[in-house]
C-alpha atoms as one frame of an Amber mdcrd trajectory, in Angstrom:
protein
  25.497  12.796  -6.975  24.696  10.288  -4.266  24.017   7.342  -6.590  26.789
   8.002  -9.107  28.974   5.044  -8.178  26.192   2.501  -8.526  25.041   4.094
 -11.783  28.496   3.620 -13.271  28.402  -0.031 -12.253  24.998  -0.382 -13.902
  26.263   1.172 -17.129  29.097  -1.336 -17.077  26.619  -4.163 -16.636  24.474
  -2.808 -19.452  27.450  -2.935 -21.847  28.700  -6.257 -20.509  31.670  -8.205
 -21.802  30.089 -10.802 -24.085  33.178 -13.020 -24.110  32.990 -13.408 -20.319
  29.243 -14.091 -20.575  28.538 -11.528 -17.889  24.925 -10.680 -17.266  23.117
  -7.784 -15.679  22.119  -8.687 -12.119  18.454  -9.313 -12.896  19.414 -11.951
 -15.462  22.022 -13.483 -13.184  19.231 -14.115 -10.696  16.982 -15.676 -13.340
  18.644 -17.093 -16.460  15.226 -17.621 -18.054  15.431 -13.866 -18.696  18.575
 -14.210 -20.815  16.701 -14.024 -24.164  15.335 -10.644 -23.070  18.544  -9.201
 -21.680  18.878  -6.593 -24.404  15.413  -5.264 -23.567  16.209  -5.247 -19.853
  19.479  -3.419 -20.436  17.759  -1.020 -22.815  15.163  -0.028 -20.225  17.890
   0.345 -17.630  19.951   2.544 -19.920  16.860   4.604 -20.753  16.452   5.430
 -17.060  20.144   6.315 -16.767  20.030   8.538 -19.857  16.920  10.336 -18.625
  18.490  10.813 -15.212  21.579  12.321 -16.813  19.386  14.643 -18.848  17.415
  15.827 -15.814  20.504  16.323 -13.649  22.798  18.022 -16.144  24.901  14.917
 -16.735  25.136  14.276 -13.040  26.198  17.760 -11.983  23.250  17.714  -9.574
  21.213  14.893  -8.086  17.751  13.667  -8.941  16.753  14.905  -5.497  17.925
  18.395  -6.455  15.847  18.194  -9.624  12.685  17.177  -7.743  12.259  20.427
  -5.828   9.493  21.981  -7.890   7.217  22.196  -4.856   9.629  24.731  -3.338
   9.310  26.989  -6.384   5.791  26.492  -7.727   2.598  26.977  -5.752   1.897
  29.600  -3.121   4.664  30.377  -0.639   5.153  32.834   2.196   8.194  35.009
   1.674   9.856  37.960   3.411   7.704  40.607   1.769   4.459  38.718   1.577
   3.620  35.854  -0.770   4.725  34.493  -4.129   2.574  32.333  -6.404   3.952
  30.467  -9.425   2.369  28.085 -11.936   3.344  26.310 -15.151   0.787  27.066
 -17.882   2.467  27.356 -21.309  -0.837  27.575 -23.204  -2.281  30.415 -21.095
  -2.604  33.995 -22.383  -3.565  35.674 -19.090  -3.940  34.525 -15.482  -5.647
  36.439 -12.656  -5.825  35.565  -8.962  -9.354  35.972  -7.582 -10.592  35.318
  -4.071 -11.961  36.583  -0.784  -9.594  39.552  -0.966 -10.981  41.054  -4.221
 -14.587  39.830  -4.200 -13.646  37.084  -6.702 -13.269  39.673  -9.475 -10.432
  40.185 -11.937  -8.108  42.965 -10.838  -4.969  44.162 -12.613  -3.094  44.201
  -9.311  -3.702  40.435  -9.101  -2.587  39.666 -12.662   0.257  37.155 -13.006
   3.310  37.671 -15.229   4.638  35.110 -17.702   8.260  34.199 -18.415   9.742
  32.691 -21.561   9.273  29.113 -20.305   5.528  29.319 -19.826   5.818  29.858
 -16.067   3.609  32.466 -14.398   4.424  34.456 -11.270   2.964  37.076  -8.957
   4.143  38.635  -5.693   1.407  39.663  -3.282   1.697  41.650  -0.077   0.305
  40.585   3.292  -2.414  43.147   2.703  -3.405  41.595  -0.621  -3.656  38.031
   0.734  -3.420  36.460   4.171  -3.415  33.058   5.801  -6.801  31.375   5.448
  -7.992  33.317   2.406  -9.766  31.314  -0.284  -8.804  31.877  -3.919  -8.667
  30.500  -7.451  -7.131  31.408 -10.756  -8.918  32.769 -13.782  -6.924  31.243
 -16.638  -7.450  32.594 -20.138  -6.333  30.942 -23.355  -6.966  31.348 -27.046
 -10.717  30.932 -27.420 -11.634  30.309 -23.812 -11.129  30.760 -20.085 -11.999
  29.072 -16.809 -11.668  29.021 -13.052  -8.808  26.811 -11.894  -7.171  25.721
  -8.657  -3.355  26.022  -8.857  -1.779  22.693  -9.813   0.960  22.965  -7.187
  -1.189  24.282  -4.328  -0.737  22.643  -0.932  -4.135  23.396   0.582  -7.603
  22.912  -0.930 -10.894  23.117   0.972 -14.521  22.388   0.138 -17.411  24.639
   1.134 -19.808  22.742   3.397 -22.877  24.247   1.721 -22.005  24.778  -1.948
 -19.553  21.829  -2.068 -17.283  23.985  -4.235 -13.519  23.494  -3.858 -11.102
  26.422  -3.537  -7.417  26.879  -2.897  -6.553  28.268   0.518  -3.563  30.385
   1.502  -1.884  28.366   4.234   1.019  29.586   6.363   0.027  29.432  10.055
   2.168  31.359  12.513   2.611  28.276  14.680   4.078  25.725  12.300   4.131
  22.147  13.494   7.226  21.262  15.529   8.418  17.720  14.941   9.233  15.719
  18.057  10.640  12.501  16.603  13.332  13.817  14.285  15.461  10.690  14.309
  12.806   8.104  13.543  14.032   5.166  11.486  11.606   2.491  10.406  12.326
  -0.870  12.088  10.323  -3.158   9.857  11.789  -6.642   9.895   9.380  -8.017
   8.975   7.151  -5.242   7.664   3.660  -5.601   9.188   1.281  -3.161   7.502
  -2.050  -1.913   8.811  -3.860  -0.531   5.763  -6.234   2.234   6.798  -8.498
   5.067   5.694  -8.746   8.133   7.920 -12.343   9.025   7.086 -13.861   5.628
   7.838 -11.718   4.815  10.873 -14.336   5.550  13.524 -17.642   4.208  14.857
 -19.700   7.292  14.129 -21.564   7.673  10.837 -19.460  10.589   9.593 -16.078
  11.438   8.090 -13.347  10.817  10.628 -10.435  13.192  11.220  -6.670  13.067
  11.499  -7.006  13.933  15.188  -9.485  11.144  15.873  -7.240   8.663  14.100
  -4.240   9.818  16.125  -6.083   9.546  19.421  -8.202   6.451  18.828  -6.666
   4.257  16.142  -2.893   4.586  16.460  -2.969   3.072  19.990  -4.892   0.098
  18.597  -2.342  -0.376  15.809   0.507  -0.229  18.326  -1.211  -2.640  20.710
  -1.956  -5.073  17.897   1.722  -5.258  16.937   1.783  -3.699  13.475   4.881
  -1.617  12.730   3.554   0.362   9.757   0.347   2.003   8.645  -0.517   2.491
   4.986  -2.856   5.452   4.660  -5.275   5.643   1.757  -6.849   8.771   0.266
  -4.292  11.325   1.504  -4.067  13.561  -1.580  -7.156  15.697  -2.171  -9.914
  14.113  -4.253 -13.291  15.657  -5.143 -15.392  12.509  -4.714 -15.125  10.901
  -1.277 -16.408   7.588  -2.657 -13.432   7.231  -5.008 -11.461   5.915  -2.005
  -8.871   8.559  -2.900  -7.992   7.073  -6.277  -9.270  10.007  -8.390  -6.818
  12.672  -7.243  -7.345  16.310  -8.159  -4.704  18.146  -6.104  -1.500  16.174
  -5.791   0.260  18.425  -3.263  -2.712  19.006  -0.953  -3.473  16.700   1.962
  -7.223  16.119   2.002  -8.817  18.850   4.094 -11.965  16.800   4.749  -9.918
  15.040   7.461  -8.347  18.153   9.002  -5.372  20.490   8.643  -1.829  19.822
   7.431  -0.602  20.282  10.994  -2.975  17.585  12.223  -1.710  15.146   9.594
   1.862  15.938  10.610   0.935  15.313  14.237  -0.536  11.938  13.234   2.674
  10.932  11.463   4.888  12.253  14.264   2.833  10.415  16.890   3.077   7.203
  14.884   6.834   7.624  14.713   6.929   8.056  18.475   5.208   4.666  18.743
   7.737   3.051  16.394   5.232   2.913  13.537   6.268   3.782   9.983   3.765
   5.688   7.843   3.346   4.734   4.183   1.271   6.836   1.802  -0.941   5.284
  -0.854   0.218   7.454  -3.769  -1.648   7.644  -7.081   0.546   8.574 -10.045
  -1.076   6.145 -12.469  -3.886   8.524 -13.442  -5.762  11.663 -12.383  -9.369
  12.785 -12.064 -10.942  14.323 -15.184 -12.209  17.408 -13.311 -11.099  20.700
 -14.836 -11.859  23.342 -12.198 -10.279  21.541  -9.245  -8.152  19.090 -11.246
  -5.621  19.123 -14.075  -7.966  17.963 -16.840  -7.752  21.202 -18.843  -5.601
  23.592 -16.872  -5.010  26.227 -19.549  -6.924  25.237 -22.634  -4.591  22.327
 -23.381  -6.092  19.043 -22.186  -2.753  17.360 -22.789  -0.581  19.709 -20.742
  -0.060  16.917 -18.224  -1.676  14.020 -20.074  -1.286  11.780 -23.109  -2.435
  12.722 -26.600  -5.275  11.183 -28.564  -6.768   7.854 -27.584  -4.221   7.305
 -24.818  -5.375  10.343 -22.847  -8.325   8.660 -21.137  -8.131   5.445 -19.161
 -10.687   3.074 -20.704 -11.715   1.467 -17.409 -11.264   4.139 -14.752 -12.902
   7.253 -16.272  -9.716   9.195 -15.601  -6.726  10.727 -17.386  -3.309   9.175
 -18.031  -0.118  11.157 -17.402   2.376  11.726 -20.215   5.541  10.340 -18.610
   7.571  11.315 -21.671   7.380  15.030 -20.805  10.144  16.343 -18.564   7.702
  18.828 -17.020   5.415  15.943 -16.004   8.380  14.053 -14.575   9.270  17.202
 -12.649   5.716  17.429 -11.300   5.461  13.775 -10.225   8.988  13.370  -8.879
   8.626  16.614  -6.943   5.375  15.232  -5.579   7.206  12.193  -4.208   9.846
  14.328  -2.534   7.234  16.758  -1.195   5.413  14.088   0.829   8.718  12.700
   2.116  10.109  16.070   3.162   7.073  18.131   4.127   5.097  15.406   5.921
   7.868  12.878   6.615   6.073   9.904   5.177   8.287   6.831   5.272   7.487
   5.686   1.778   4.780   4.925  -0.719   2.541   2.198  -2.032   2.241   3.063
  -5.731  -1.274   2.366  -6.959  -2.131   1.046 -10.414   1.383   0.099 -11.508
   0.096  -2.542 -13.942  -1.908   0.170 -15.682   1.251   2.227 -16.070   3.449
  -0.545 -17.433   1.409  -1.458 -20.516  -0.187   0.474 -23.366  -3.235  -1.744
 -22.776  -3.149  -0.921 -19.043  -2.976  -4.692 -18.594  -6.595  -5.044 -19.691
  -7.249  -8.251 -21.616  -3.637  -9.430 -21.276  -2.890 -13.023 -20.284   0.763
 -12.694 -19.151   1.395 -16.372 -19.771   5.172 -16.186 -20.217   8.242 -13.953
 -20.075   7.777 -12.927 -23.689   4.628 -11.043 -22.690   6.789  -8.596 -20.705
   9.111  -7.784 -23.623   6.866  -7.825 -26.695   6.736  -4.090 -27.392   3.429
  -3.570 -25.583   5.148  -1.956 -22.630   5.245   1.780 -21.939   8.961   2.470
 -21.584   8.328   6.086 -20.557   6.186   4.971 -17.611   8.736   2.304 -16.721
  11.416   4.984 -16.776   9.344   7.198 -14.476   8.782   4.405 -11.937  12.496
   3.613 -11.970  13.451   7.259 -11.440  10.855   7.611  -8.692  12.434   4.750
  -6.768  15.939   6.147  -7.211  14.748   9.565  -6.037  12.813   8.286  -3.030
  15.800   6.312  -1.775  18.097   9.272  -2.356  15.876  11.436  -0.180  15.448
   8.718   2.455  17.636   5.594   2.156  15.314   3.834   4.609  12.165   4.627
   2.644   9.724   1.852   1.761   8.316   1.555  -1.757   5.633  -0.948  -2.740
   4.220  -1.655  -6.190   0.589  -2.648  -6.636   1.106  -4.803  -9.727  -0.729
  -7.872 -10.948   0.987  -8.909 -14.193   4.174 -10.277 -12.623   6.597  -8.004
 -14.501  10.113  -9.322 -13.656  12.474  -6.928 -11.894   9.802  -4.679 -10.454
  11.115  -5.157  -6.912  14.733  -5.819  -7.879  17.475  -3.249  -7.183  18.021
  -0.555  -9.765  21.706  -1.453  -9.955  20.706  -4.956 -11.138  18.466  -3.649
 -13.894  15.326  -3.685 -11.783  12.844  -0.895 -11.194  13.876  -0.416  -7.582
  10.725  -1.085  -5.556  11.359  -2.652  -2.159   8.238  -4.812  -2.352   5.538
  -5.842  -4.785   2.002  -6.786  -3.789   1.450 -10.557  -3.935  -1.955 -10.066
  -5.501  -2.512 -13.703  -6.446  -3.001 -14.673  -2.791  -6.360 -13.008  -2.027
  -7.625 -14.173  -5.418  -6.601 -17.709  -4.487  -8.450 -17.550  -1.172 -11.582
 -16.191  -2.850 -11.486 -18.969  -5.451 -10.907 -21.605  -2.766 -13.767 -20.440
  -0.549 -16.175 -19.962  -3.469 -15.472 -23.088  -5.477 -14.230 -25.819  -3.134
 -15.904 -27.737  -0.358 -13.906 -27.735   2.870 -13.055 -31.401   2.273 -11.355
 -30.457  -1.010  -8.924 -27.835   0.302  -5.462 -29.088  -0.647  -2.484 -28.112
   1.521  -0.098 -28.625  -1.395  -1.996 -26.035  -3.446  -2.163 -23.636  -0.501
   1.590 -23.731   0.129   2.442 -23.522  -3.569   0.219 -20.495  -4.110   1.564
 -18.702  -1.042   5.217 -19.291  -1.949   4.975 -18.998  -5.742   6.975 -15.817
  -6.223  10.272 -14.570  -7.560  13.081 -15.464  -5.187  14.908 -12.189  -5.890
  11.977  -9.898  -5.032  10.256  -9.199  -1.727   6.477  -9.204  -1.657   3.634
  -7.917   0.484   1.378 -10.887   1.120  -2.180 -10.627   2.381  -5.361 -12.653
   2.650  -7.508  -9.598   1.962  -7.125  -5.852   1.594  -9.616  -3.019   1.185
 -10.503  -4.415  -2.252 -12.136  -7.489  -0.747 -14.108  -5.364   1.716 -15.894
  -3.228  -0.883 -19.533  -3.572  -1.847 -19.678  -6.076  -4.683 -17.103  -8.299
  -3.017 -16.870 -10.120   0.304 -14.343 -10.251   3.102 -12.939 -13.590   4.242
 -15.185 -13.661   7.309 -18.301 -12.868   5.273 -17.534 -15.616   2.774 -17.125
 -18.056   5.646 -20.031 -17.067   7.885 -22.268 -14.774   5.837 -25.542 -13.678
   7.489 -24.963 -15.914  10.518 -22.551 -13.223  11.726 -25.567 -11.101  12.618
 -27.236 -13.780  14.717 -24.571 -16.150  16.021 -21.494 -14.103  16.954 -22.380
 -13.816  20.613 -20.480 -16.059  23.006 -22.473 -19.160  23.790 -24.713 -18.713
  20.762 -22.267 -19.785  18.038 -23.699 -22.169  15.455 -21.754 -24.418  13.082
 -21.232 -21.662  10.486 -19.888 -19.254  13.087 -17.508 -21.828  14.581 -16.318
 -22.861  11.122 -15.733 -19.246  10.128 -13.840 -18.379  13.301 -11.588 -21.432
  12.904 -10.801 -20.953   9.207 -10.388 -17.171   9.471  -7.537 -17.749  11.928
  -5.957 -20.514   9.871  -6.102 -18.559   6.602  -4.455 -15.537   8.152  -1.841
 -17.618   9.972  -0.701 -19.586   6.917  -0.716 -16.408   4.801   1.254 -14.276
   7.259   3.820 -16.917   8.201   4.775 -17.724   4.601   5.576 -14.094   3.755
   8.913 -13.215   2.220   8.964  -9.538   3.031   5.792  -8.069   4.419   2.245
  -8.839   5.541  -0.756  -6.527   5.138  -4.152  -6.289   6.809  -6.957  -3.799
   6.189  -8.286  -2.192   9.353 -11.013  -4.177  11.030 -10.504  -7.270   8.898
  -8.200  -8.743  11.525 -11.178  -9.136  13.865 -13.751  -9.965  11.221 -15.558
  -6.673  10.714 -19.091  -7.703   9.701 -19.932  -4.945   7.236 -18.657  -4.190
   3.766 -17.484  -0.734   2.698 -19.917   1.502   0.853 -19.125   5.207   0.743
 -21.865   7.844   0.749 -23.452   8.036  -2.697 -26.769   8.762  -4.321 -27.654
   5.062  -4.380 -27.535   4.747  -0.576 -28.970   8.135   0.276 -25.495   9.572
   0.980 -25.267   7.431   4.090 -22.088   6.877   6.122 -23.490   3.698   7.707
 -21.083   1.433   5.823 -18.194   3.889   5.584 -16.961   3.330   9.137 -15.402
   0.693  11.390 -17.486  -0.528  14.321 -14.781  -0.834  16.982 -17.464  -1.329
  19.629 -17.903  -4.880  18.327 -14.319  -5.977  18.974 -14.270  -4.150  22.308
 -17.355  -6.056  23.485 -16.049  -9.103  25.364 -19.466 -10.763  25.059 -19.075
 -11.047  21.280 -16.825 -13.369  19.259 -15.050 -10.614  17.323 -12.478 -10.124
  20.057 -11.397 -13.780  19.646 -10.156 -12.976  16.156  -8.570  -9.683  17.216
  -6.768 -11.338  20.119  -5.536 -14.104  17.852  -4.184 -11.613  15.312  -2.222
  -9.836  18.025  -0.715 -13.088  19.322   0.064 -14.219  15.769   2.131 -11.095
  15.096   3.976 -11.462  18.388   4.952 -15.019  17.448   6.197 -13.868  14.039
   8.296 -11.159  15.671   9.689 -13.639  18.205  11.734 -15.309  15.450  14.801
 -13.166  14.832  15.166 -12.105  11.197  11.927 -13.862  10.297  12.222 -12.754
   6.671  15.644 -14.318   6.322  14.451 -17.732   7.494  13.264 -19.781   4.519
   9.950 -21.601   4.437  11.031 -25.239   4.706   8.258 -27.693   3.958   8.240
 -30.620   6.389   5.187 -32.481   5.188   1.970 -32.250   3.271  -0.720 -34.831
   2.677  -3.673 -33.702   0.624  -5.678 -36.740   1.630  -5.273 -35.974   5.310
  -5.342 -32.209   4.590  -2.226 -31.796   6.738   0.539 -29.233   6.116   3.722
 -28.588   8.097   6.669 -26.265   7.533   9.350 -24.519   9.565  10.872 -21.064
   9.701  13.915 -20.987  11.925  12.950 -22.466  15.282   9.218 -22.218  14.589
   7.206 -25.220  13.384   3.803 -24.612  11.790   1.295 -27.475  11.603  -2.124
 -27.153   9.913  -5.025 -29.581   9.768  -7.507 -28.206   7.223  -9.804 -31.208
   7.512 -13.265 -30.153   8.695 -14.013 -33.440  10.480 -10.859 -35.525  11.012
  -8.641 -35.117  14.054  -5.370 -37.006  14.222  -3.662 -38.589  17.217   0.133
 -39.059  17.158   0.509 -37.557  13.708   4.244 -37.713  13.049   6.660 -35.216
  11.517  10.408 -35.555  10.959  12.017 -32.517  12.592  15.311 -31.614  14.303
  15.724 -33.471  17.588  14.696 -31.755  20.790  11.761 -30.386  22.707   8.981
 -28.290  21.217   6.637 -25.930  23.037   3.281 -24.791  21.698   3.409 -21.005
  21.381   0.165 -20.513  19.436  -2.884 -22.733  18.984  -5.822 -21.601  16.876
  -8.021 -23.973  18.929  -7.189 -22.206  22.205 -10.363 -21.271  24.090  -9.118
 -17.692  24.410  -9.285 -17.486  20.619 -12.755 -19.008  20.375 -11.574 -22.612
  20.016 -12.425 -25.779  21.916  -9.137 -26.189  23.806  -8.689 -29.843  22.875
  -4.911 -29.787  23.449  -2.942 -29.274  26.644  -0.558 -26.592  25.420   1.453
 -26.597  28.643   3.105 -29.876  27.638   6.557 -29.861  26.043   6.652 -32.256
  23.087   9.872 -34.230  22.521  11.035 -35.963  19.359  11.245 -39.755  19.299
  14.506 -41.375  18.255  14.679 -43.074  14.856  18.006 -44.578  13.737  17.195
 -43.793  10.107  17.433 -40.059  10.866  20.215 -40.201  13.460  22.831 -38.844
  11.038  20.714 -35.766  10.371  19.965 -35.340  14.086  16.264 -35.589  13.423
  13.448 -37.557  14.952   9.683 -38.064  15.012   7.558 -35.390  16.601   4.102
 -36.823  17.219   1.209 -34.470  17.866  -2.511 -34.483  18.394  -3.882 -32.230
  15.661  -7.631 -31.537  15.934  -9.760 -30.806  12.888  -9.614 -27.210  11.591
  -6.703 -26.383  13.843  -3.229 -24.950  13.415  -0.386 -25.210  15.920   2.795
 -23.189  16.120   5.580 -24.785  18.130   8.992 -23.399  19.011  12.038 -25.622
  19.351  13.799 -25.245  22.654  17.174 -23.598  22.361  20.157 -25.940  22.364
  22.070 -25.829  25.626
């Protein structure tokens, strides 16, 4: 078993030598957790015990266990096809479809084994590639049409809107071209995206269109990863992909499995990692195309009683205590890694999984709130096993937790008692920016608060930081640019016609993104179009808007139009990322505060050889503002006030700035660097290399 050595070390840590006062790694990193060490070790041991149970006491690996997708579902075999499903409550199951006029036929009746698994072998005459089909599942007192739970292809009829399974085994399988791709993500720069809304036209976009039109933009902009939303099939397009019905089927509304594979392969050829937004926190209630009542047992996959339904999401909650459910979900993780070669996952709704309350109404005011018995240890165990599995299958895989409560250890190594995620979303940051823009006048923005909020995180866990994601772009919320400029975007975003609101918004949009991105401690995320200030919110087709796609698209023509101001923001974003990548091992360089003055609204910090200086004042420019920095010369490498980024160009950025000698700082080899810092401007300077 690949992880056996580290597991033994973890077991040793869990049963530590009290006399030597040894602690599990998570507690060693944060001694404030010492009162809760027994709980931490208990959760860790729970995951180990469950792993031993699932792998026959380590005789196989967790990766070997998570191969259900190779057994269940519909598969082409030497003599035709084989279809298998798990339905312990079913009495009879028939396959109906194009091939038998959707009528029950004894020759299409499945056979049950002692474990509640059903199986049927079908010849190439009985079913062929492209055929549509469903199951008729019968149980005591009822029956219903169902789509197989493990099916890998589901399509929707354009006219009736009915979903069906589809036999899928094309003769020309996709041939991968970039077999040896390895994500190079230091730092990880994520472009969050949605295939369907990634085009100008008022329609649902396709995998092919994304590959041809959007991937080159992502590459040119400097992002090294895309995070794709809404991959797994979902009945309602407007759910943004978060109400999944078919967990093993890539959404057919965007194209074929081969076209998704081509997208991922093409991204790999560009050096771009592909992360899937995976939803294992809940499932859609639908019964025909979902898992809501697969065989007369509404709790086959889901919790019993009052815990079955999510109180806020109108969806169903998985029962992570069932080994069959663990098999289903862990196999799902491995399936996307192996079949489509995704490079990892962003797990949605982790807070909802961690707590019996789903985190609703919780304050999370102290460490005791994470160890008070309100936590779902079965879900915690699943998340831990999922991370172990994913990194067994691909040691370079990327896992991200969308989690708001601040649960310690979420992104700490499994061996240290953590849950094994590589990153956690730093979800306080966009909330902070919203609060700042909504509640404070520009004159009241405090650099000390900005830096504290951006760097207030656990030192032992990497985060994904962001100023805004898709959440802030949805109807009912506002993007950063819309909060700053609002309706003036429609009338004053043409070059030469900018008013005060437009100029203010352009300046602050750049500064907010720069200070957010350059204080990251792991990764930075942007939702597509937000980098250049997309003017419209997101509103998917629904009855309330006449099923319009007008706001479910990205208007790339705006950023491509050099007569409009949008390209200023897009150009700046590209240069910003290039500066970040110019500092070797950017993530390993600490954020070192040089100076802040809330009265002046000035902030300065360094990372390696890069010096970042911000003047958030809306109306005060400073001449010869001094900072104590290492002696030497400093060159401006990025200036938010540069005319090419829509600024006024008040500085001469061709000048090398030298430190002034001060005997007080001679011992530390530091001196005064004096700069002209215009209002609402940020400068990035790079120290010349020592000769």
